[in-house]
XYZ file of C-alpha atoms in Angstrom:
642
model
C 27.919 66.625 35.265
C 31.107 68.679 34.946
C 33.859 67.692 37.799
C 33.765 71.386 38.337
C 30.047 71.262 38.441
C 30.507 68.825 40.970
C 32.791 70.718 43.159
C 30.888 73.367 42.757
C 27.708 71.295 44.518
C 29.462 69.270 47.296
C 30.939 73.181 48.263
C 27.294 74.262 48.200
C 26.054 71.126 50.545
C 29.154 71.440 53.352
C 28.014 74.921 53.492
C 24.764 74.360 53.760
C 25.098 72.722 56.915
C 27.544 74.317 58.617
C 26.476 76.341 62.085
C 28.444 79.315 60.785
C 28.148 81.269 57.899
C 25.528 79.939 55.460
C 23.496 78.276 58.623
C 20.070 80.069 57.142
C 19.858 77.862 54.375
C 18.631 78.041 50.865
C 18.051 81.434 50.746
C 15.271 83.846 48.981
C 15.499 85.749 46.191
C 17.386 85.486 42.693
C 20.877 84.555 45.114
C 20.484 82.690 47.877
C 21.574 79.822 49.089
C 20.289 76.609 47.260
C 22.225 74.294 45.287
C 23.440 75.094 41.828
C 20.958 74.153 39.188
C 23.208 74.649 35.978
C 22.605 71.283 33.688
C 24.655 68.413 33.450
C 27.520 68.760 30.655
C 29.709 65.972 29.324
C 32.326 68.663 29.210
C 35.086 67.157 30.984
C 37.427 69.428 33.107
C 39.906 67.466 34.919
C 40.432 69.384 38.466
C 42.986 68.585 41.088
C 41.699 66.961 44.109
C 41.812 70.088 46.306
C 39.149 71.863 44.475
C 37.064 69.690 46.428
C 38.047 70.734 50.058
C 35.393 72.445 51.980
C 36.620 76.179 52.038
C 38.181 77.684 55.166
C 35.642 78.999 58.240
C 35.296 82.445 57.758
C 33.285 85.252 58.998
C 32.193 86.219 62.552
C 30.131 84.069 64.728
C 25.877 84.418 63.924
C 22.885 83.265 62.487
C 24.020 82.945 59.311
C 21.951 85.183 57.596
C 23.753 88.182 56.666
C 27.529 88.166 55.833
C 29.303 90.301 58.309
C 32.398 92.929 57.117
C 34.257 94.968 59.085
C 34.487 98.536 58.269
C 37.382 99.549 56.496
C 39.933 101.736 58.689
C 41.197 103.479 54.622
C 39.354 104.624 52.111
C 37.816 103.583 48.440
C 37.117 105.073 45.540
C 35.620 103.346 42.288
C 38.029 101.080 40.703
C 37.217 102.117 37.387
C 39.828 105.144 38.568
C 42.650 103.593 39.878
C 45.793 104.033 38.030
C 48.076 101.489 36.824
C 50.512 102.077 39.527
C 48.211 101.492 42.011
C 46.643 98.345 41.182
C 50.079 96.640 41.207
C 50.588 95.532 44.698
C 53.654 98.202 44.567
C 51.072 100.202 44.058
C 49.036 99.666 47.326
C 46.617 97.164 46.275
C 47.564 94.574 47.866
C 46.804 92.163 50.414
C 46.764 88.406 52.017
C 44.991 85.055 50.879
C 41.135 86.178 50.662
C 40.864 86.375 46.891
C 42.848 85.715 43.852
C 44.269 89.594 44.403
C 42.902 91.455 46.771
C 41.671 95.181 45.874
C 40.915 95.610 50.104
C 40.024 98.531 51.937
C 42.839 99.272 53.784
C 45.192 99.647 50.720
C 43.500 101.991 48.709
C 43.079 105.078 50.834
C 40.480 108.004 48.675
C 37.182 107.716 49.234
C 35.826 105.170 52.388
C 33.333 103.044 51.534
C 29.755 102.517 53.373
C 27.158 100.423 53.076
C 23.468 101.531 53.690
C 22.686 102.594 57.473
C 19.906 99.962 56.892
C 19.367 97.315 54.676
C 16.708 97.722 51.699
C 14.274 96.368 49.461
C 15.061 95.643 45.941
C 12.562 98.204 44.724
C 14.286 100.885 47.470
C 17.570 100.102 46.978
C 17.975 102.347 43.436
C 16.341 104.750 45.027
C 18.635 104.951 47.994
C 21.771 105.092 45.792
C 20.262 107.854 43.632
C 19.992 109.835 47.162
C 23.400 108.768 47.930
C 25.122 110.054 44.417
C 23.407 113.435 44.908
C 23.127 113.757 48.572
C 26.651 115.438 48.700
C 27.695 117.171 45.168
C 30.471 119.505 47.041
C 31.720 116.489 48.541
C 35.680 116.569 48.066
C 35.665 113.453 46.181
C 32.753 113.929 44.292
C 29.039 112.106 44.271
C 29.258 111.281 47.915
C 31.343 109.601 50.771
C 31.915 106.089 49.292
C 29.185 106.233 46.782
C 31.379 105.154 43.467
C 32.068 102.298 45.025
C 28.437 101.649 45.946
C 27.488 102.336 42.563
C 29.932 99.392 40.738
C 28.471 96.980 43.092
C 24.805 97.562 42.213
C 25.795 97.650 38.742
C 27.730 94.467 39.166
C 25.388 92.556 41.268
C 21.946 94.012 40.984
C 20.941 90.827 38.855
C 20.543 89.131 41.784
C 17.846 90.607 43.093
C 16.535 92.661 40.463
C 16.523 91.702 36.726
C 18.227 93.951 34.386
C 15.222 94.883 32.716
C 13.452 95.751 35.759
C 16.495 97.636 37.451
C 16.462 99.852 33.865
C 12.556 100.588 33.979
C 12.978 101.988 37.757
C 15.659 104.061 36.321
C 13.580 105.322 33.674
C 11.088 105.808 36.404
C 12.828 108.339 38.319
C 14.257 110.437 35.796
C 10.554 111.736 35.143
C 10.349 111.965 39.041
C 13.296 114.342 39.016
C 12.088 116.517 36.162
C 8.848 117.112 38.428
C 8.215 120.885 38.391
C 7.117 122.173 41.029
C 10.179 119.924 42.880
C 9.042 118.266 46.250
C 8.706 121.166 49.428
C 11.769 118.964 50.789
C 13.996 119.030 48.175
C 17.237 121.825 48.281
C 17.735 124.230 45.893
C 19.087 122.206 42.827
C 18.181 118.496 44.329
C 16.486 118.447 40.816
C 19.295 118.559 38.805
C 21.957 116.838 41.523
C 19.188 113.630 41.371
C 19.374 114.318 36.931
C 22.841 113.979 37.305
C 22.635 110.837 39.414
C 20.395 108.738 36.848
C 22.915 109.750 34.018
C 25.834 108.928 36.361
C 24.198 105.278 36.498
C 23.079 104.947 33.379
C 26.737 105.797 32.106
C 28.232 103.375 34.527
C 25.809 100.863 33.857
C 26.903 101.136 30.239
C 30.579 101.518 30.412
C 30.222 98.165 32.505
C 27.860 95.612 30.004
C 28.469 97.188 26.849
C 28.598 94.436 24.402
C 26.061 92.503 26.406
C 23.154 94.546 25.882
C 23.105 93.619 22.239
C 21.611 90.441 23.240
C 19.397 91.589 25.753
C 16.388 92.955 23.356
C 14.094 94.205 26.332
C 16.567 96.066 28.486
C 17.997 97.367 25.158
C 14.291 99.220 24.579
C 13.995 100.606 28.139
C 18.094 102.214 28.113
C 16.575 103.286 24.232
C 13.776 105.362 25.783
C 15.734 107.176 28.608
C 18.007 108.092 26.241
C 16.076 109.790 24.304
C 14.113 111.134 27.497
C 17.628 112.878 28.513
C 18.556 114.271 25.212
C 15.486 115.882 25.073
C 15.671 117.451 28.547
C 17.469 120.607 27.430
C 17.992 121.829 31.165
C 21.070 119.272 31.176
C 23.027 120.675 28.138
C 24.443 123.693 29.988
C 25.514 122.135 33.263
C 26.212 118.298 32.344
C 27.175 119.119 28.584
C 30.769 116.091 29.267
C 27.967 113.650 30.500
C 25.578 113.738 27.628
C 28.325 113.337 24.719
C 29.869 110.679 26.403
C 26.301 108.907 26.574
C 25.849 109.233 23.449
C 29.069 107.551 22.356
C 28.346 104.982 25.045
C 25.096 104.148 22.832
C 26.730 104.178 19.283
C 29.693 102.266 20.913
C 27.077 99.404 22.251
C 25.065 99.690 18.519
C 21.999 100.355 20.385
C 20.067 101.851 17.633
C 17.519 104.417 18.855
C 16.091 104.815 15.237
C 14.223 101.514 13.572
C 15.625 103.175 10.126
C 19.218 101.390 10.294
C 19.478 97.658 9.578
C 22.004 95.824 12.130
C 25.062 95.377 10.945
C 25.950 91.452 9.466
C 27.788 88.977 11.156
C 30.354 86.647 10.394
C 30.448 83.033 11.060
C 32.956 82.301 14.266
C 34.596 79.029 14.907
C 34.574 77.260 18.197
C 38.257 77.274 19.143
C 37.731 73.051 19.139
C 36.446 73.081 15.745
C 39.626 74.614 13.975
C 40.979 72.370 11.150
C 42.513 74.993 8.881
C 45.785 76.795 9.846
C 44.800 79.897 8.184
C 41.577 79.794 10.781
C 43.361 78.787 13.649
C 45.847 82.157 13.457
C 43.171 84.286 13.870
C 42.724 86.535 17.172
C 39.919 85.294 19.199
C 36.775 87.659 19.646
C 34.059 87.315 22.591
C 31.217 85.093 21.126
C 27.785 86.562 21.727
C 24.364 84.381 21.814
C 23.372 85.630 18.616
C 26.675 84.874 16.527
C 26.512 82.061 14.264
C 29.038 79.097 13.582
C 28.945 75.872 11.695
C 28.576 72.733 13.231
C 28.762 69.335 11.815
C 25.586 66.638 13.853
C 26.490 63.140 13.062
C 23.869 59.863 12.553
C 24.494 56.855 13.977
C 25.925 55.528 11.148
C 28.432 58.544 11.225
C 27.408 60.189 8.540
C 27.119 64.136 9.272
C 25.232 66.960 7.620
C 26.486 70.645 8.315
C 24.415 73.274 9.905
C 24.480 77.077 10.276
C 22.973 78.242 14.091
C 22.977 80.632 15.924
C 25.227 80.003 19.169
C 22.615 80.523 21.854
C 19.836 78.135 19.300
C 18.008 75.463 21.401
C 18.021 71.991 20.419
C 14.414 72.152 19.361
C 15.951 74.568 16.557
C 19.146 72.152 15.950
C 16.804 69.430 15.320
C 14.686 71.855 12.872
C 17.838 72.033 10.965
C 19.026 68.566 11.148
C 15.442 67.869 9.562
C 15.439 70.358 7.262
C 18.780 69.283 5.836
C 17.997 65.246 5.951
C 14.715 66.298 3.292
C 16.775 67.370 0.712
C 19.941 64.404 1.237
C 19.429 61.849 -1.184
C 21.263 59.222 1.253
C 19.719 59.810 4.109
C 15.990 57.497 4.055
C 12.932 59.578 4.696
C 11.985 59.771 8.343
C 8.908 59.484 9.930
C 9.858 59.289 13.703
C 10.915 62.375 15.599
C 14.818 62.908 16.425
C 16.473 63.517 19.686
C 19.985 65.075 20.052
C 22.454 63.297 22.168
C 26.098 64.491 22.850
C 28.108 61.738 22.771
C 31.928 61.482 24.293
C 34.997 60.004 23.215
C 34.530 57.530 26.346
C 31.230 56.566 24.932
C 29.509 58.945 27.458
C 26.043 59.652 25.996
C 23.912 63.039 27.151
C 19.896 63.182 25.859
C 20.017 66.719 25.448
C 16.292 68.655 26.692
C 14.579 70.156 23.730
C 14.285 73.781 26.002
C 17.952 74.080 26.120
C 19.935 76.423 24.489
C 23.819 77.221 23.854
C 24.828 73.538 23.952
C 27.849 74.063 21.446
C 29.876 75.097 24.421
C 28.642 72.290 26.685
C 30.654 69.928 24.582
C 33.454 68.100 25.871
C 36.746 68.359 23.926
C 36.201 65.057 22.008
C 32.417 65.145 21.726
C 30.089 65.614 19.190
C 26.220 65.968 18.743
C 24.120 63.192 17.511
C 20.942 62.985 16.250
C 18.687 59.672 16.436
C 15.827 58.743 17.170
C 15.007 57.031 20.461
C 15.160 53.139 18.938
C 18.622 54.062 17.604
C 19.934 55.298 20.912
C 21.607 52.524 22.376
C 23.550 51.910 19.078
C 25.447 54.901 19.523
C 29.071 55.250 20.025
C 31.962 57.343 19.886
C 33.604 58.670 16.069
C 36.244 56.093 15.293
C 39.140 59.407 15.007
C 37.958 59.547 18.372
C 39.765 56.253 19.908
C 42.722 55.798 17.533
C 45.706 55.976 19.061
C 48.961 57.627 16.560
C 52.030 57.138 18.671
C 55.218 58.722 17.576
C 57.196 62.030 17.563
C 54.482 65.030 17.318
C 55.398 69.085 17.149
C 56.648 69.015 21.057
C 59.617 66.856 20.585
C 60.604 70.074 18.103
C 60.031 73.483 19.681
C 61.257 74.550 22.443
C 59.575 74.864 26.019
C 59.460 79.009 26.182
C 58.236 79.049 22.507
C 55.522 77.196 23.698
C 54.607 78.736 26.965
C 54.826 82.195 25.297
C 52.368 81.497 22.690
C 50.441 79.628 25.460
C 50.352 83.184 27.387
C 48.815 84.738 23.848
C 46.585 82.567 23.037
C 45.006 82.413 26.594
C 45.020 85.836 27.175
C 42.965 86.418 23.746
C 40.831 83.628 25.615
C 40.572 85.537 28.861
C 39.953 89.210 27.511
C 36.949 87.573 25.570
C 35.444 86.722 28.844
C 33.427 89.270 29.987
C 33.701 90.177 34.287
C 30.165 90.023 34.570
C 29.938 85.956 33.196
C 31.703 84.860 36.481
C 28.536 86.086 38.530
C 26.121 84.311 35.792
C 27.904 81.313 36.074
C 27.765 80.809 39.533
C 24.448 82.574 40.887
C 22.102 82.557 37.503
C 22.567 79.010 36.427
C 20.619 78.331 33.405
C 19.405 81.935 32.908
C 22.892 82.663 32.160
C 24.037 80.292 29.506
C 24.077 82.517 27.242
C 26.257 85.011 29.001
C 28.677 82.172 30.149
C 29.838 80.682 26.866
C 33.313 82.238 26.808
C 34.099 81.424 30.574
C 32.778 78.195 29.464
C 35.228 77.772 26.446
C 37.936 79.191 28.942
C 37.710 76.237 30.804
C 37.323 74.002 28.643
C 40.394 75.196 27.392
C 42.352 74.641 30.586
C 40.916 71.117 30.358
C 42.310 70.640 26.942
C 46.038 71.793 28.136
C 45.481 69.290 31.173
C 44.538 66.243 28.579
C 47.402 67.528 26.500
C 50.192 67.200 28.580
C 48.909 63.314 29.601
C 48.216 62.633 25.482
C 51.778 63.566 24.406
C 53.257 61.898 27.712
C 51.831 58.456 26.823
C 51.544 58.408 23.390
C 56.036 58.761 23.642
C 57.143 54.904 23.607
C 60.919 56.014 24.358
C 61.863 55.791 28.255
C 64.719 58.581 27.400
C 62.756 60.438 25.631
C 59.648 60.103 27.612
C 61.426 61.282 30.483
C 62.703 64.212 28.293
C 59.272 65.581 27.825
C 58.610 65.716 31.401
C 61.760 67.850 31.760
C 60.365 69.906 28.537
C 56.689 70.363 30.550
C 58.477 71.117 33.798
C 60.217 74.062 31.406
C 56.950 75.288 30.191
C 55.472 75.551 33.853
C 58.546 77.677 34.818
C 58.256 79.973 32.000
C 54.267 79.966 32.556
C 54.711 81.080 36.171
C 57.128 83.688 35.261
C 55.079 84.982 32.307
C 52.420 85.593 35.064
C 50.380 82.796 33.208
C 48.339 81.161 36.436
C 45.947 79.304 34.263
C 48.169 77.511 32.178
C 50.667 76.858 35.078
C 48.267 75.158 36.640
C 47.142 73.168 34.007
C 50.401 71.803 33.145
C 50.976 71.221 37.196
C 47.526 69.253 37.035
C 48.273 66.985 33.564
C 51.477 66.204 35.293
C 49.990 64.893 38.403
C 47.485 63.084 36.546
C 47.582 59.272 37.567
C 48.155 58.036 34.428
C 51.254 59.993 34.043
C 52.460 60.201 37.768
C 52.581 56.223 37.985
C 55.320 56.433 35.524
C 58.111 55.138 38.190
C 60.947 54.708 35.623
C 59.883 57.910 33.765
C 59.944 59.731 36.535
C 63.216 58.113 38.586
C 65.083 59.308 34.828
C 64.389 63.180 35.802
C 67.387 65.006 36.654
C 66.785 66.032 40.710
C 67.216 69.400 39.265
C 63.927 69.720 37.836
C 62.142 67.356 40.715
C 63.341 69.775 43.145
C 61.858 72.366 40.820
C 58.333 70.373 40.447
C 58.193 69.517 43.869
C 58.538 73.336 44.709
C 55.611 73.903 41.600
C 53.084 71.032 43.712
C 53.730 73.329 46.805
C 53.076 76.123 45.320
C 49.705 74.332 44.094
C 48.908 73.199 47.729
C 45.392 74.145 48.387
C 45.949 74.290 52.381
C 45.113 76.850 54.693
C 42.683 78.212 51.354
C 45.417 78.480 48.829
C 47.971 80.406 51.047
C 50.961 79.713 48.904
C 48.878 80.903 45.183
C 47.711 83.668 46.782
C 50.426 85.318 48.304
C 52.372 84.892 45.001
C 49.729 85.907 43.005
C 49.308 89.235 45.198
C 53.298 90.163 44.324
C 51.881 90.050 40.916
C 51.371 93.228 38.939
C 49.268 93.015 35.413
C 48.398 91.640 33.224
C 47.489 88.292 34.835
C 46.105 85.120 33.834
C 45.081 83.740 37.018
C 43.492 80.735 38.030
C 39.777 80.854 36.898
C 38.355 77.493 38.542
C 39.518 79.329 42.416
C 37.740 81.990 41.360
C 34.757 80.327 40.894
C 35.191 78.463 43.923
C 35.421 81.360 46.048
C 32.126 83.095 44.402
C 30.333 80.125 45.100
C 31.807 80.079 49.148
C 30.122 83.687 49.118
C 27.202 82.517 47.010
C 26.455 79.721 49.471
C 27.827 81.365 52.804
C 24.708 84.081 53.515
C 21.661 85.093 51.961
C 21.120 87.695 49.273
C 17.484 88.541 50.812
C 16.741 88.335 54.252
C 13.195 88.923 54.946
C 12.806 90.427 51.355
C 15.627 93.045 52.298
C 19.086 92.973 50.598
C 22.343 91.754 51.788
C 24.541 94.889 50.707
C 27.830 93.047 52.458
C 27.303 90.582 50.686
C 26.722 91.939 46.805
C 30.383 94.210 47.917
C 32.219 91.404 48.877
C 31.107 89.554 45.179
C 31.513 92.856 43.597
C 35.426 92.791 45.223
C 35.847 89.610 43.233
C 34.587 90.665 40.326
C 37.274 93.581 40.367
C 39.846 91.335 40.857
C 39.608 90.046 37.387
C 39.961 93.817 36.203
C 42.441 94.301 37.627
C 44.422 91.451 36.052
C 43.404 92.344 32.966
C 44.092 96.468 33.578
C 47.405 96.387 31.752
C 47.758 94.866 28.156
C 49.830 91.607 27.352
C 53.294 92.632 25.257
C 55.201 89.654 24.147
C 57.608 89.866 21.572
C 57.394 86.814 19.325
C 59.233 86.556 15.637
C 57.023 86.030 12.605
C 58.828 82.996 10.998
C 57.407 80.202 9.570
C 58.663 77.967 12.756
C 56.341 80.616 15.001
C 53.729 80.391 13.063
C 53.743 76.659 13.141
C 53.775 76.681 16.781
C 51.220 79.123 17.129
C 48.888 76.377 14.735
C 50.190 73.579 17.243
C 49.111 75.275 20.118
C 45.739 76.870 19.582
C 44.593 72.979 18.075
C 45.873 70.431 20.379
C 45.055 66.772 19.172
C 44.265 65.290 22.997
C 42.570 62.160 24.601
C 40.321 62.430 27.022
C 39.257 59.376 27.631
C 40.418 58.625 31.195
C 40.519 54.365 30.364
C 42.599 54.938 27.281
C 45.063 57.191 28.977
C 45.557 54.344 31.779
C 45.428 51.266 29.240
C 48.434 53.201 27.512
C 50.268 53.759 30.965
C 49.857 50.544 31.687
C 51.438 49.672 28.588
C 54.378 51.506 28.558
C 55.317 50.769 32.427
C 53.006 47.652 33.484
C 54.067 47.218 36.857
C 54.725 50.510 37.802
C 52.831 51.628 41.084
């Protein structure tokens, strides 16, 4: 199991038996309160210890079974309309140490938001909204008082409760209702068309927010197919909501949802795993969100380390990995014929071994940075070990002895912001409330933090692999540099990575290497391990985060620990009713993430052949992550340092 995994659980079972918040348990429904049930990975994410603190009381005194906000004394409006002034913090959005950046009520005064007068079922709750997007259409800001807002939660969150393909179908359901002639004896004058114009509003939202998404979700695809079609046919819309339908159906060409069966889908290229780069040319290219159904090449090894190469589909189960495997091994000529079935086993460069399920699907991105996917049969298990490349150690100058600390950090900022556009807002509520039934929409969060687990191993590997004292302590001075320029490049992520691989033990026993640091730049680390400090919740990252204005890299693994605090703190359904606090305050976090990404990354970097050489030696780091090996070659380079 991940260490982030892990944190993830022991937050889930403090909370679960607290008195406060949370007190109700395990929870009903698609969210509540149980443990995490995502499946053991030998991906290995190196964390600080802090992550694992239980999370600050919060919330009002109660039974623990709905999570309590107050109301807002301002106003909100939808964030999909706030400027770019105003989600800087200069701005008005703003706020203390509740989230990675707060988007709160009190800073963004249009339009107040209100939940419900009383709580729902899932199969009322649509309903409800519809009557709350056309119960005031000469409101002054638009739909209705607060209902925007109301809407982008629903949309964000409605999965846990309702799934997607069920949410569409009662959609589709009361768009016919609408279009009833004679209208119900208590419906205004025009309800009919206010309640038309509150599906499409949805439907448009709900489309402007998955987009790409919906290409792998066949089903949900069909039922947004149909009501399409159902409102382009309705020609009482084209006079009075003519802006509406055009931009649905751009919103449906821009998603390729087909609504013939005439056009063939369009082919797809074979992606890379960021891991698996080994040619420069390969390496350079910008990084694009990986869907389920993309393909990539992947190399499974035998026990005798022989490989054959396979083509898959990303999201393919290792039932259909092992079909491959097979397939391939009938036509080798070195490989003996087989009668015995195969298993697949991940196997890391610590000699880790994983039996991977034959049910389970996207494990490409499950793999740690130095592991690879075997295939055996059950006899042969035990014999397995690690790829020899694996455990060799290469000391000696490598590419950061040569370049120079904001070189690095800069394309750092690039190639992790690529990283962090690919990851789509809605993946952080899969991750942490869906589990397994979101692998497939996790797998560039997933390679995101992998990522930040490869930058921590990185700045340990080049550390100890240096056999000069000088220039050993050099290279701290150098990582120090790239921290600084990090932080000031608004670069959260890989800040804290480089804080983290610093403080890692095998490094931070270093005595000599680290008495050799000018006090300079230990005053300057020491102020970087404050700033790091997870006390009273991550006071000191937050408040400099919140000075922050886009675009922002921030620190993915707290925002994934404070989901999981709301995840685990109240119920989504309460008596078969729906927490509405609660799916706003996940929503809120959600939007945080848009917001750092609401402005786009400009950094002005030469195109010499020195750039592009550091832009190769950054995007492919050669790391160990073996925890043993790092300490054996601590403890060879300082032996009795403590």
């Amino acid at each position: 199991m991940k260490p982030l995994e892990k944190f993830l659980k022991k937050q889930g079972s403090h909370l679960a038996g607290r008195p406060g918040p949370g007190a109700g348990g395990g929870g009903g429904g698609g969210g509540g309160g149980g443990q995490l049930t995502r499946r053991p990975s030998v991906s290995k994410i190196l964390l600080p210890a802090f992550l694992k603190d239980e999370p600050p009381e919060t919330g009002p005194e109660g039974d623990g079974r709905w999570l309590e906000l107050r109301p807002p004394e301002g106003a909100l409006r939808s964030p999909t309309s706030f400027s770019s002034e105003e989600l800087s913090p200069a701005g008005g959005v703003g706020g203390g140490g509740g989230g990675e950046s707060q988007l709160s009520p009190e800073a963004v005064p249009t339009c107040c938001w209100a939940p419900l007068a009383e709580p729902e079922s899932p199969e009322r709750l649509l309903e409800r909204l519809l009557e709350r997007l056309a119960g005031e259409p000469t409101a002054p800001h638009g739909h209705g008082c607060g209902a925007d807002l109301l809407l982008d939660d629903i949309v964000l969150t409605h999965s846990l409760f309702l799934p997607t393909e069920q949410f569409l179908h009662q959609l589709y359901q009361q768009y016919p209702f609408c279009s009833t002639i004679p209208s119900p004896p208590c419906w205004k004058d025009g309800e009919a068309m206010h309640r038309k114009r509150a599906v499409l509003v949805i439907l448009l939202h709900f489309l402007e927010t998955y987009k790409g998404i919906l290409q792998e979700e066949e089903k949900a695809g069909k039922v947004i197919k149909d009501l399409y079609l159902l409102i382009m046919k309705d020609s009482s819309l084209y006079h009075k909501l003519e802006d509406e339908i055009l931009k649905l159906h751009q919103l449906v060409e821009t998603v390729e949802l087909k609504v013939t069966d005439e056009s063939q889908p369009p082919s797809k290229q074979v992606k890379p795993l960021f891991r698996h780069f080994r040619r420069i040319d390969s390496c350079l290219q910008t990084r694009v969100a990986f869907r389920g159904s993309d393909e990539i090449f992947c190399r499974v090894y035998m026990p005798d380390h022989s490989y054959v190469t396979i083509r898959s589909r990303l999201s393919a189960s290792v039932q259909d990995i092992l079909g491959s495997v097979t397939e391939k091994l009938q036509y080798s000529d070195e490989q003996p014929t087989r009668e015995e079935a195969l298993i697949l086993v991940a196997v890391a460069s610590s000699g880790e071994k994983s039996v991977l399920q034959p049910n389970e699907e996207c494990v490409f991105t499950t793999l740690g940075i130095n592991s690879h996917l075997f295939a055996c049969t059950k006899d042969a298990f035990p014999s397995l070990v690690p790829l020899p490349d694996e455990i060799q150690v290469s000391p000696g100058d490598t590419e950061i002895h040569r370049v120079e600390a904001e070189d690095v950090a800069n394309h750092l900022m690039a190639f992790h912001w690529e990283l962090f556009r690919c990851v789509h807002e809605l993946e952080f509520v899969d991750y942490v409330f869906h589990g397994e039934r979101g692998r497939r929409e996790t797998a560039n969060l997933e390679l995101l933090l992998q990522r930040c687990s490869e930058v921590q191993h990185w700045v340990a590997t080049e550390v100890l692999l240096c056999d000069s004292l000088g220039k050993r302590a050099h290279l701290l001075k150098k990582f120090i540099k790239i921290a600084a320029v990090c932080k000031q490049n608004q670069d959260m992520l890989t800040f804290y990575a480089v804080v983290i691989g610093l403080n890692n033990a095998p490094v931070s026993r270093l005595r000599l290497t680290w008495e050799k640091l000018p006090g300079k730049f230990k005053n300057l680390f020491r102020k970087f391990e404050n700033l790091t400090d997870p006390c009273r919740n991550h006071k000191s990252y937050r408040e400099v985060l919140s000075r922050m204005k886009p675009p922002i890299i921030p620190f993915v693994p707290l925002i994934l620990k404070d989901l999981t605090f709301l995840h685990e703190a109240s119920k989504t359904l309460v008596d078969g009713l729906v927490n509405i606090e609660k799916l706003h305050s996940v929503a809120e976090k959600v939007r945080t993430i848009r917001k750092c990404r609401s402005r786009p990354l400009c950094l002005e970097m030469e195109a010499s052949p020195q750039q592009l050489q550091t832009k190769a030696y950054v995007r492919q780091f050669q790391v160990i992550d073996n925890q043993n090996l790092l300490f054996e070659l601590s403890h060879k380079l300082e032996s009795n340092s403590q």
